[in-house]
């Protein structure tokens, strides 16, 4: 079975631009979560979606938004990019979206903002 | 949510057993303890999860004392490929998944 896939793998943008990152969960998983990982730190929770509805939101500005599609894939959008948005963006999927579910992470998208 | 504290780094030689202890003094009755492993430029990978006493799977053991204020991840006979960052997390049961990662423990295994 395929694991969680993310695209693109790398991305370079300039300040002020907008970016869309994509995630496909493991087949059968209905929950997708997004995390931001800055170099040297642990991942920080951004959003969780379950059955196309937002279930949780981390402490991120409104420039960050996401959605989940009927096929359970998801997109993360970041507007008005700042230098500080440079990070590895991770997507994780799980069966039911509960905290004790095993989260399966994708390889991430490395975003560089110049 | 309970805050976790774990050593920033540890060193080990190949073939040794490695024990990484995590402190979570404010753990609540409904909280579970979960450990993830992360290699550079990859997403974290689930290792093991437990509530109390001892849990063992094919890659690790998790020891949780009766008061549950700490937990110890035990990796038997580590190899070079176990060099990674290990995260201890506490998650409340029944809630939406919102994993809170700390800075983790960087394990370096050498020959």
Short mmCIF file of N, CA, C and O in Angstrom, two decimals, chain B residues 60-106:
data_model
loop_
_atom_site.label_atom_id
_atom_site.label_comp_id
_atom_site.label_asym_id
_atom_site.label_seq_id
_atom_site.Cartn_x
_atom_site.Cartn_y
_atom_site.Cartn_z
N UNK B 60 10.76 -1.81 19.95
CA UNK B 60 11.06 -1.11 21.20
C UNK B 60 10.17 -1.58 22.33
O UNK B 60 9.19 -2.29 22.12
N UNK B 61 10.55 -1.13 23.53
CA UNK B 61 9.71 -1.34 24.72
C UNK B 61 9.47 0.01 25.36
O UNK B 61 10.31 0.91 25.28
N UNK B 62 8.33 0.12 25.98
CA UNK B 62 7.97 1.35 26.68
C UNK B 62 7.61 0.99 28.11
O UNK B 62 6.73 0.16 28.35
N UNK B 63 8.35 1.62 29.05
CA UNK B 63 8.13 1.36 30.46
C UNK B 63 7.48 2.58 31.09
O UNK B 63 7.99 3.70 30.96
N UNK B 64 6.36 2.37 31.78
CA UNK B 64 5.64 3.46 32.42
C UNK B 64 5.40 3.07 33.88
O UNK B 64 4.70 2.09 34.16
N UNK B 65 5.97 3.83 34.82
CA UNK B 65 5.78 3.50 36.24
C UNK B 65 4.34 3.77 36.68
O UNK B 65 3.57 4.39 35.95
N UNK B 66 4.02 3.34 37.87
CA UNK B 66 2.65 3.43 38.37
C UNK B 66 2.13 4.87 38.42
O UNK B 66 0.97 5.13 38.13
N UNK B 67 3.00 5.82 38.78
CA UNK B 67 2.52 7.20 38.87
C UNK B 67 2.42 7.88 37.50
O UNK B 67 1.86 8.97 37.39
N UNK B 68 2.96 7.24 36.46
CA UNK B 68 2.87 7.71 35.06
C UNK B 68 3.47 9.09 34.86
O UNK B 68 3.21 9.73 33.82
N UNK B 69 4.28 9.57 35.76
CA UNK B 69 4.87 10.90 35.60
C UNK B 69 6.11 10.88 34.71
O UNK B 69 6.70 11.93 34.41
N UNK B 70 6.51 9.70 34.31
CA UNK B 70 7.62 9.58 33.37
C UNK B 70 7.42 8.32 32.55
O UNK B 70 6.55 7.50 32.87
N UNK B 71 8.19 8.20 31.50
CA UNK B 71 8.18 6.98 30.71
C UNK B 71 9.56 6.79 30.11
O UNK B 71 10.31 7.77 29.93
N UNK B 72 9.91 5.55 29.80
CA UNK B 72 11.22 5.26 29.24
C UNK B 72 11.07 4.42 28.00
O UNK B 72 10.46 3.34 28.02
N UNK B 73 11.62 4.94 26.92
CA UNK B 73 11.67 4.20 25.67
C UNK B 73 12.97 3.40 25.66
O UNK B 73 14.05 3.96 25.87
N UNK B 74 12.87 2.10 25.44
CA UNK B 74 14.05 1.24 25.43
C UNK B 74 14.23 0.66 24.04
O UNK B 74 13.33 0.02 23.49
N UNK B 75 15.41 0.92 23.47
CA UNK B 75 15.77 0.39 22.15
C UNK B 75 16.85 -0.67 22.35
O UNK B 75 17.98 -0.35 22.76
N UNK B 76 16.55 -1.92 22.08
CA UNK B 76 17.53 -2.97 22.31
C UNK B 76 18.56 -3.04 21.18
O UNK B 76 18.20 -2.94 20.01
N UNK B 77 19.81 -3.17 21.52
CA UNK B 77 20.87 -3.42 20.54
C UNK B 77 20.76 -2.46 19.35
O UNK B 77 20.46 -2.86 18.22
N UNK B 78 21.01 -1.19 19.60
CA UNK B 78 20.87 -0.19 18.54
C UNK B 78 21.91 -0.41 17.46
O UNK B 78 23.00 -0.94 17.69
N UNK B 79 21.57 0.05 16.27
CA UNK B 79 22.49 0.03 15.14
C UNK B 79 22.66 1.46 14.65
O UNK B 79 21.96 2.38 15.09
N UNK B 80 23.56 1.64 13.70
CA UNK B 80 23.81 2.97 13.15
C UNK B 80 22.53 3.59 12.59
O UNK B 80 22.33 4.80 12.65
N UNK B 81 21.67 2.74 12.05
CA UNK B 81 20.44 3.23 11.44
C UNK B 81 19.40 3.73 12.45
O UNK B 81 18.37 4.26 12.06
N UNK B 82 19.69 3.56 13.72
CA UNK B 82 18.79 4.09 14.77
C UNK B 82 19.14 5.53 15.11
O UNK B 82 18.46 6.15 15.95
N UNK B 83 20.18 6.07 14.50
CA UNK B 83 20.51 7.48 14.69
C UNK B 83 19.37 8.33 14.16
O UNK B 83 19.04 8.29 12.98
N UNK B 84 18.75 9.09 15.06
CA UNK B 84 17.55 9.84 14.71
C UNK B 84 17.15 10.72 15.89
O UNK B 84 17.81 10.71 16.93
N UNK B 85 16.09 11.47 15.71
CA UNK B 85 15.49 12.24 16.81
C UNK B 85 14.27 11.48 17.30
O UNK B 85 13.46 11.01 16.49
N UNK B 86 14.16 11.34 18.61
CA UNK B 86 13.06 10.60 19.22
C UNK B 86 12.20 11.55 20.03
O UNK B 86 12.69 12.28 20.88
N UNK B 87 10.90 11.54 19.74
CA UNK B 87 9.97 12.44 20.40
C UNK B 87 9.03 11.68 21.33
O UNK B 87 8.46 10.65 20.94
N UNK B 88 8.87 12.22 22.52
CA UNK B 88 7.90 11.70 23.47
C UNK B 88 6.69 12.64 23.44
O UNK B 88 6.85 13.86 23.53
N UNK B 89 5.50 12.10 23.30
CA UNK B 89 4.30 12.92 23.25
C UNK B 89 3.26 12.38 24.21
O UNK B 89 3.18 11.18 24.44
N UNK B 90 2.46 13.29 24.73
CA UNK B 90 1.33 12.91 25.56
C UNK B 90 0.07 13.37 24.85
O UNK B 90 -0.04 14.51 24.45
N UNK B 91 -0.88 12.47 24.67
CA UNK B 91 -2.12 12.79 23.96
C UNK B 91 -3.32 12.38 24.79
O UNK B 91 -3.34 11.29 25.37
N UNK B 92 -4.31 13.24 24.80
CA UNK B 92 -5.52 12.97 25.56
C UNK B 92 -6.45 12.11 24.74
O UNK B 92 -6.71 12.40 23.58
N UNK B 93 -6.95 11.04 25.33
CA UNK B 93 -7.83 10.14 24.59
C UNK B 93 -9.14 10.82 24.25
O UNK B 93 -9.62 11.69 24.98
N UNK B 94 -9.70 10.44 23.12
CA UNK B 94 -11.01 10.93 22.73
C UNK B 94 -11.01 12.30 22.11
O UNK B 94 -12.04 12.81 21.73
N UNK B 95 -9.85 12.91 22.01
CA UNK B 95 -9.81 14.24 21.42
C UNK B 95 -9.28 14.15 19.99
O UNK B 95 -8.72 13.14 19.58
N UNK B 96 -9.48 15.21 19.27
CA UNK B 96 -8.97 15.26 17.91
C UNK B 96 -7.45 15.20 17.95
O UNK B 96 -6.81 15.70 18.87
N UNK B 97 -6.89 14.57 16.95
CA UNK B 97 -5.45 14.41 16.93
C UNK B 97 -4.76 15.75 16.74
O UNK B 97 -4.98 16.44 15.77
N UNK B 98 -3.97 16.13 17.70
CA UNK B 98 -3.22 17.37 17.67
C UNK B 98 -1.95 17.07 18.43
O UNK B 98 -1.83 17.40 19.61
N UNK B 99 -1.02 16.43 17.75
CA UNK B 99 0.20 16.02 18.41
C UNK B 99 1.04 17.23 18.76
O UNK B 99 1.23 18.11 17.94
N UNK B 100 1.51 17.27 19.99
CA UNK B 100 2.37 18.35 20.44
C UNK B 100 3.78 17.79 20.61
O UNK B 100 4.04 17.04 21.55
N UNK B 101 4.65 18.17 19.68
CA UNK B 101 6.03 17.71 19.71
C UNK B 101 6.89 18.71 20.46
O UNK B 101 6.74 19.91 20.31
N UNK B 102 7.82 18.18 21.28
CA UNK B 102 8.84 19.03 21.88
C UNK B 102 10.04 19.08 20.95
O UNK B 102 9.89 18.91 19.73
N UNK B 103 11.19 19.29 21.51
CA UNK B 103 12.40 19.34 20.68
C UNK B 103 13.01 17.97 20.49
O UNK B 103 13.89 17.78 19.66
N UNK B 104 12.55 16.97 21.24
CA UNK B 104 13.01 15.61 21.04
C UNK B 104 14.39 15.34 21.59
O UNK B 104 15.09 16.24 22.08
N UNK B 105 14.80 14.06 21.51
CA UNK B 105 16.14 13.63 21.90
C UNK B 105 16.87 13.16 20.66
O UNK B 105 16.41 12.24 19.97
N UNK B 106 18.00 13.78 20.41
CA UNK B 106 18.82 13.39 19.25
C UNK B 106 19.75 12.27 19.68
O UNK B 106 20.66 12.48 20.47
#
